[in-house]
């Protein structure tokens, strides 16, 4: 499965800018009534499921500030793996203790009961932008930014942090 970290370090996190980033996306069990969707071995969380899952693991969803801190270090899209490298060594496009890889898994739209997949990524953020929308990390083809239009019932990939 491409979303698994393949490095040789036994830690399950990488410290970047003082924050412990999980090496892998959270993998859950398909539970649509609780906002967790599994399609093609990829797990998508709606906003409430992401927040609850993070709390259960004694971690949290990255904030806008966390994502911006990671973005400030640079990023490189990897067409072979279908995702983006972020961090100090992002241009090496290989495993490092100074960068992380985020798979471009698309997002889950419960309105059509399906996944909109492609080579882009949507990642949960713990900050809401309104009562029905939240911020999220979006990337595609070496472009990455924080957007504020995530309808909180859509499912996105989840990478957790601690610190």
PDB file of C-alpha atoms in Angstrom:
ATOM      1  CA  UNK A   1       0.000   0.000   0.000  1.00  0.00           C
ATOM      2  CA  UNK A   2       1.541   3.314  -1.061  1.00  0.00           C
ATOM      3  CA  UNK A   3       0.474   5.324   1.969  1.00  0.00           C
ATOM      4  CA  UNK A   4       2.771   3.392   4.327  1.00  0.00           C
ATOM      5  CA  UNK A   5       6.120   4.856   5.369  1.00  0.00           C
ATOM      6  CA  UNK A   6       8.947   2.655   4.156  1.00  0.00           C
ATOM      7  CA  UNK A   7      11.818   4.128   6.184  1.00  0.00           C
ATOM      8  CA  UNK A   8      14.045   2.190   8.543  1.00  0.00           C
ATOM      9  CA  UNK A   9      13.391   4.242  11.675  1.00  0.00           C
ATOM     10  CA  UNK A  10      11.248   2.502  14.282  1.00  0.00           C
ATOM     11  CA  UNK A  11       9.535   5.726  15.373  1.00  0.00           C
ATOM     12  CA  UNK A  12       6.044   6.243  13.973  1.00  0.00           C
ATOM     13  CA  UNK A  13       6.552   9.989  13.618  1.00  0.00           C
ATOM     14  CA  UNK A  14       8.901  12.539  12.104  1.00  0.00           C
ATOM     15  CA  UNK A  15       9.718  15.804  13.896  1.00  0.00           C
ATOM     16  CA  UNK A  16       9.443  18.789  11.569  1.00  0.00           C
ATOM     17  CA  UNK A  17       9.605  22.326  12.973  1.00  0.00           C
ATOM     18  CA  UNK A  18       9.215  20.923  16.496  1.00  0.00           C
ATOM     19  CA  UNK A  19       5.979  19.076  15.689  1.00  0.00           C
ATOM     20  CA  UNK A  20       5.630  15.270  15.608  1.00  0.00           C
ATOM     21  CA  UNK A  21       3.981  14.327  12.295  1.00  0.00           C
ATOM     22  CA  UNK A  22       2.729  10.753  11.938  1.00  0.00           C
ATOM     23  CA  UNK A  23       4.543   8.916   9.156  1.00  0.00           C
ATOM     24  CA  UNK A  24       1.319   7.336   7.894  1.00  0.00           C
ATOM     25  CA  UNK A  25      -2.233   8.343   7.210  1.00  0.00           C
ATOM     26  CA  UNK A  26      -4.759   7.077   9.715  1.00  0.00           C
ATOM     27  CA  UNK A  27      -6.389   3.863   8.540  1.00  0.00           C
ATOM     28  CA  UNK A  28      -9.896   3.188   9.804  1.00  0.00           C
ATOM     29  CA  UNK A  29     -12.743   0.739   9.454  1.00  0.00           C
ATOM     30  CA  UNK A  30     -15.615   1.569   7.110  1.00  0.00           C
ATOM     31  CA  UNK A  31     -18.309   3.186   9.288  1.00  0.00           C
ATOM     32  CA  UNK A  32     -20.421   5.652   7.269  1.00  0.00           C
ATOM     33  CA  UNK A  33     -22.751   6.357  10.202  1.00  0.00           C
ATOM     34  CA  UNK A  34     -19.728   7.827  12.002  1.00  0.00           C
ATOM     35  CA  UNK A  35     -18.219   9.619   8.994  1.00  0.00           C
ATOM     36  CA  UNK A  36     -15.480   7.096   8.140  1.00  0.00           C
ATOM     37  CA  UNK A  37     -15.308   5.745   4.582  1.00  0.00           C
ATOM     38  CA  UNK A  38     -12.911   3.128   3.205  1.00  0.00           C
ATOM     39  CA  UNK A  39     -12.587   2.769  -0.567  1.00  0.00           C
ATOM     40  CA  UNK A  40      -9.767   0.991  -2.434  1.00  0.00           C
ATOM     41  CA  UNK A  41      -7.721   0.602   0.785  1.00  0.00           C
ATOM     42  CA  UNK A  42      -7.840   4.363   1.441  1.00  0.00           C
ATOM     43  CA  UNK A  43      -9.623   5.841   4.445  1.00  0.00           C
ATOM     44  CA  UNK A  44     -11.527   9.138   4.378  1.00  0.00           C
ATOM     45  CA  UNK A  45     -12.798  11.002   7.471  1.00  0.00           C
ATOM     46  CA  UNK A  46     -15.426  13.710   7.715  1.00  0.00           C
ATOM     47  CA  UNK A  47     -14.573  16.620  10.029  1.00  0.00           C
ATOM     48  CA  UNK A  48     -16.182  15.210  13.192  1.00  0.00           C
ATOM     49  CA  UNK A  49     -14.732  11.743  12.630  1.00  0.00           C
ATOM     50  CA  UNK A  50     -11.270  13.273  12.126  1.00  0.00           C
ATOM     51  CA  UNK A  51     -11.488  15.276  15.372  1.00  0.00           C
ATOM     52  CA  UNK A  52     -12.816  12.267  17.330  1.00  0.00           C
ATOM     53  CA  UNK A  53     -10.219   9.876  15.889  1.00  0.00           C
ATOM     54  CA  UNK A  54      -7.414  12.262  16.781  1.00  0.00           C
ATOM     55  CA  UNK A  55      -8.671  12.559  20.378  1.00  0.00           C
ATOM     56  CA  UNK A  56      -8.936   8.761  20.684  1.00  0.00           C
ATOM     57  CA  UNK A  57      -5.276   8.493  19.661  1.00  0.00           C
ATOM     58  CA  UNK A  58      -4.198  11.302  22.045  1.00  0.00           C
ATOM     59  CA  UNK A  59      -3.164  13.394  19.047  1.00  0.00           C
ATOM     60  CA  UNK A  60      -4.769  16.163  17.007  1.00  0.00           C
ATOM     61  CA  UNK A  61      -5.534  17.230  13.462  1.00  0.00           C
ATOM     62  CA  UNK A  62      -3.027  19.740  12.094  1.00  0.00           C
ATOM     63  CA  UNK A  63      -4.106  23.372  12.369  1.00  0.00           C
ATOM     64  CA  UNK A  64      -3.832  25.975   9.618  1.00  0.00           C
ATOM     65  CA  UNK A  65      -0.661  27.157  11.370  1.00  0.00           C
ATOM     66  CA  UNK A  66       0.787  23.604  11.333  1.00  0.00           C
ATOM     67  CA  UNK A  67       0.053  23.109   7.633  1.00  0.00           C
ATOM     68  CA  UNK A  68       1.484  26.547   6.775  1.00  0.00           C
ATOM     69  CA  UNK A  69       4.642  25.756   8.752  1.00  0.00           C
ATOM     70  CA  UNK A  70       5.064  22.545   6.743  1.00  0.00           C
ATOM     71  CA  UNK A  71       4.317  24.339   3.446  1.00  0.00           C
ATOM     72  CA  UNK A  72       6.969  26.973   4.245  1.00  0.00           C
ATOM     73  CA  UNK A  73       9.663  24.289   3.977  1.00  0.00           C
ATOM     74  CA  UNK A  74       8.755  23.465   0.395  1.00  0.00           C
ATOM     75  CA  UNK A  75       7.163  20.573  -1.444  1.00  0.00           C
ATOM     76  CA  UNK A  76       7.726  18.409  -4.504  1.00  0.00           C
ATOM     77  CA  UNK A  77       5.109  16.357  -6.348  1.00  0.00           C
ATOM     78  CA  UNK A  78       6.059  12.729  -7.026  1.00  0.00           C
ATOM     79  CA  UNK A  79       4.187  11.414 -10.077  1.00  0.00           C
ATOM     80  CA  UNK A  80       5.540   7.900  -9.539  1.00  0.00           C
ATOM     81  CA  UNK A  81       4.008   7.624  -6.065  1.00  0.00           C
ATOM     82  CA  UNK A  82       1.026   9.876  -6.733  1.00  0.00           C
ATOM     83  CA  UNK A  83       1.505  12.352  -3.925  1.00  0.00           C
ATOM     84  CA  UNK A  84       3.562  15.157  -2.459  1.00  0.00           C
ATOM     85  CA  UNK A  85       6.754  15.341  -0.400  1.00  0.00           C
ATOM     86  CA  UNK A  86       6.838  18.091   2.230  1.00  0.00           C
ATOM     87  CA  UNK A  87       9.669  19.244   4.492  1.00  0.00           C
ATOM     88  CA  UNK A  88      13.369  19.974   4.585  1.00  0.00           C
ATOM     89  CA  UNK A  89      14.412  17.266   2.101  1.00  0.00           C
ATOM     90  CA  UNK A  90      11.328  17.406  -0.114  1.00  0.00           C
ATOM     91  CA  UNK A  91      13.260  17.686  -3.366  1.00  0.00           C
ATOM     92  CA  UNK A  92      15.036  14.346  -2.776  1.00  0.00           C
ATOM     93  CA  UNK A  93      11.723  12.532  -3.283  1.00  0.00           C
ATOM     94  CA  UNK A  94      12.835   9.761  -0.946  1.00  0.00           C
ATOM     95  CA  UNK A  95      12.254   8.765   2.652  1.00  0.00           C
ATOM     96  CA  UNK A  96      13.917  11.074   5.120  1.00  0.00           C
ATOM     97  CA  UNK A  97      13.730  11.978   8.788  1.00  0.00           C
ATOM     98  CA  UNK A  98      13.235  15.561   7.621  1.00  0.00           C
ATOM     99  CA  UNK A  99      10.308  15.174   5.231  1.00  0.00           C
ATOM    100  CA  UNK A 100       6.982  13.379   4.931  1.00  0.00           C
ATOM    101  CA  UNK A 101       5.034  11.978   2.012  1.00  0.00           C
ATOM    102  CA  UNK A 102       1.298  12.592   1.629  1.00  0.00           C
ATOM    103  CA  UNK A 103      -0.583  10.379  -0.791  1.00  0.00           C
ATOM    104  CA  UNK A 104      -2.868  12.084  -3.308  1.00  0.00           C
ATOM    105  CA  UNK A 105      -5.979  10.026  -2.551  1.00  0.00           C
ATOM    106  CA  UNK A 106      -8.695  12.486  -3.577  1.00  0.00           C
ATOM    107  CA  UNK A 107     -11.734  12.800  -1.322  1.00  0.00           C
ATOM    108  CA  UNK A 108     -14.991  11.038  -0.484  1.00  0.00           C
ATOM    109  CA  UNK A 109     -18.260  12.738  -1.338  1.00  0.00           C
ATOM    110  CA  UNK A 110     -21.149  11.093   0.525  1.00  0.00           C
ATOM    111  CA  UNK A 111     -23.666  12.972  -1.654  1.00  0.00           C
ATOM    112  CA  UNK A 112     -22.792  10.648  -4.534  1.00  0.00           C
ATOM    113  CA  UNK A 113     -21.586   7.852  -2.256  1.00  0.00           C
ATOM    114  CA  UNK A 114     -18.254   7.755  -3.998  1.00  0.00           C
ATOM    115  CA  UNK A 115     -14.673   8.898  -4.190  1.00  0.00           C
ATOM    116  CA  UNK A 116     -13.353  11.591  -6.450  1.00  0.00           C
ATOM    117  CA  UNK A 117      -9.844  10.269  -6.998  1.00  0.00           C
ATOM    118  CA  UNK A 118      -7.023  11.635  -9.001  1.00  0.00           C
ATOM    119  CA  UNK A 119      -3.486  12.727  -8.345  1.00  0.00           C
ATOM    120  CA  UNK A 120      -4.495  15.397  -5.857  1.00  0.00           C
ATOM    121  CA  UNK A 121      -4.711  15.344  -2.080  1.00  0.00           C
ATOM    122  CA  UNK A 122      -7.170  16.699   0.466  1.00  0.00           C
ATOM    123  CA  UNK A 123      -6.056  16.518   4.109  1.00  0.00           C
ATOM    124  CA  UNK A 124      -8.040  17.299   7.237  1.00  0.00           C
ATOM    125  CA  UNK A 125      -7.391  20.379   9.312  1.00  0.00           C
ATOM    126  CA  UNK A 126      -8.634  20.918  12.846  1.00  0.00           C
ATOM    127  CA  UNK A 127      -9.719  24.511  12.211  1.00  0.00           C
ATOM    128  CA  UNK A 128     -13.216  25.389  11.040  1.00  0.00           C
ATOM    129  CA  UNK A 129     -13.877  28.329   8.699  1.00  0.00           C
ATOM    130  CA  UNK A 130     -17.657  28.464   9.320  1.00  0.00           C
ATOM    131  CA  UNK A 131     -20.348  26.322  10.938  1.00  0.00           C
ATOM    132  CA  UNK A 132     -20.459  23.980   7.940  1.00  0.00           C
ATOM    133  CA  UNK A 133     -16.939  24.261   6.482  1.00  0.00           C
ATOM    134  CA  UNK A 134     -13.367  23.711   7.594  1.00  0.00           C
ATOM    135  CA  UNK A 135      -9.886  24.473   6.324  1.00  0.00           C
ATOM    136  CA  UNK A 136      -7.912  21.746   4.556  1.00  0.00           C
ATOM    137  CA  UNK A 137      -4.604  21.144   2.827  1.00  0.00           C
ATOM    138  CA  UNK A 138      -5.021  20.756  -0.932  1.00  0.00           C
ATOM    139  CA  UNK A 139      -2.285  19.757  -3.358  1.00  0.00           C
ATOM    140  CA  UNK A 140      -2.011  18.909  -7.014  1.00  0.00           C
ATOM    141  CA  UNK A 141       0.823  18.875  -9.542  1.00  0.00           C
ATOM    142  CA  UNK A 142       3.406  20.625  -7.323  1.00  0.00           C
ATOM    143  CA  UNK A 143       0.946  23.230  -6.094  1.00  0.00           C
ATOM    144  CA  UNK A 144      -0.167  23.189  -2.483  1.00  0.00           C
ATOM    145  CA  UNK A 145      -2.256  25.534  -0.375  1.00  0.00           C
ATOM    146  CA  UNK A 146      -4.679  25.790   2.517  1.00  0.00           C
ATOM    147  CA  UNK A 147      -8.302  26.249   1.439  1.00  0.00           C
ATOM    148  CA  UNK A 148     -11.334  27.032   3.604  1.00  0.00           C
ATOM    149  CA  UNK A 149     -14.155  25.368   1.702  1.00  0.00           C
ATOM    150  CA  UNK A 150     -14.178  21.805   3.056  1.00  0.00           C
ATOM    151  CA  UNK A 151     -17.802  20.841   3.595  1.00  0.00           C
ATOM    152  CA  UNK A 152     -17.450  19.028   6.905  1.00  0.00           C
ATOM    153  CA  UNK A 153     -19.501  16.013   5.751  1.00  0.00           C
ATOM    154  CA  UNK A 154     -17.034  15.175   2.925  1.00  0.00           C
ATOM    155  CA  UNK A 155     -14.294  12.675   3.722  1.00  0.00           C
ATOM    156  CA  UNK A 156     -10.615  13.600   3.487  1.00  0.00           C
ATOM    157  CA  UNK A 157      -7.341  11.836   4.259  1.00  0.00           C
ATOM    158  CA  UNK A 158      -6.130  12.193   7.829  1.00  0.00           C
ATOM    159  CA  UNK A 159      -2.556  12.696   9.037  1.00  0.00           C
ATOM    160  CA  UNK A 160      -2.208  13.393  12.747  1.00  0.00           C
ATOM    161  CA  UNK A 161       0.275  15.418  14.777  1.00  0.00           C
ATOM    162  CA  UNK A 162       1.378  15.616  18.383  1.00  0.00           C
ATOM    163  CA  UNK A 163       3.050  18.510  20.080  1.00  0.00           C
TER     164      UNK A 163
END
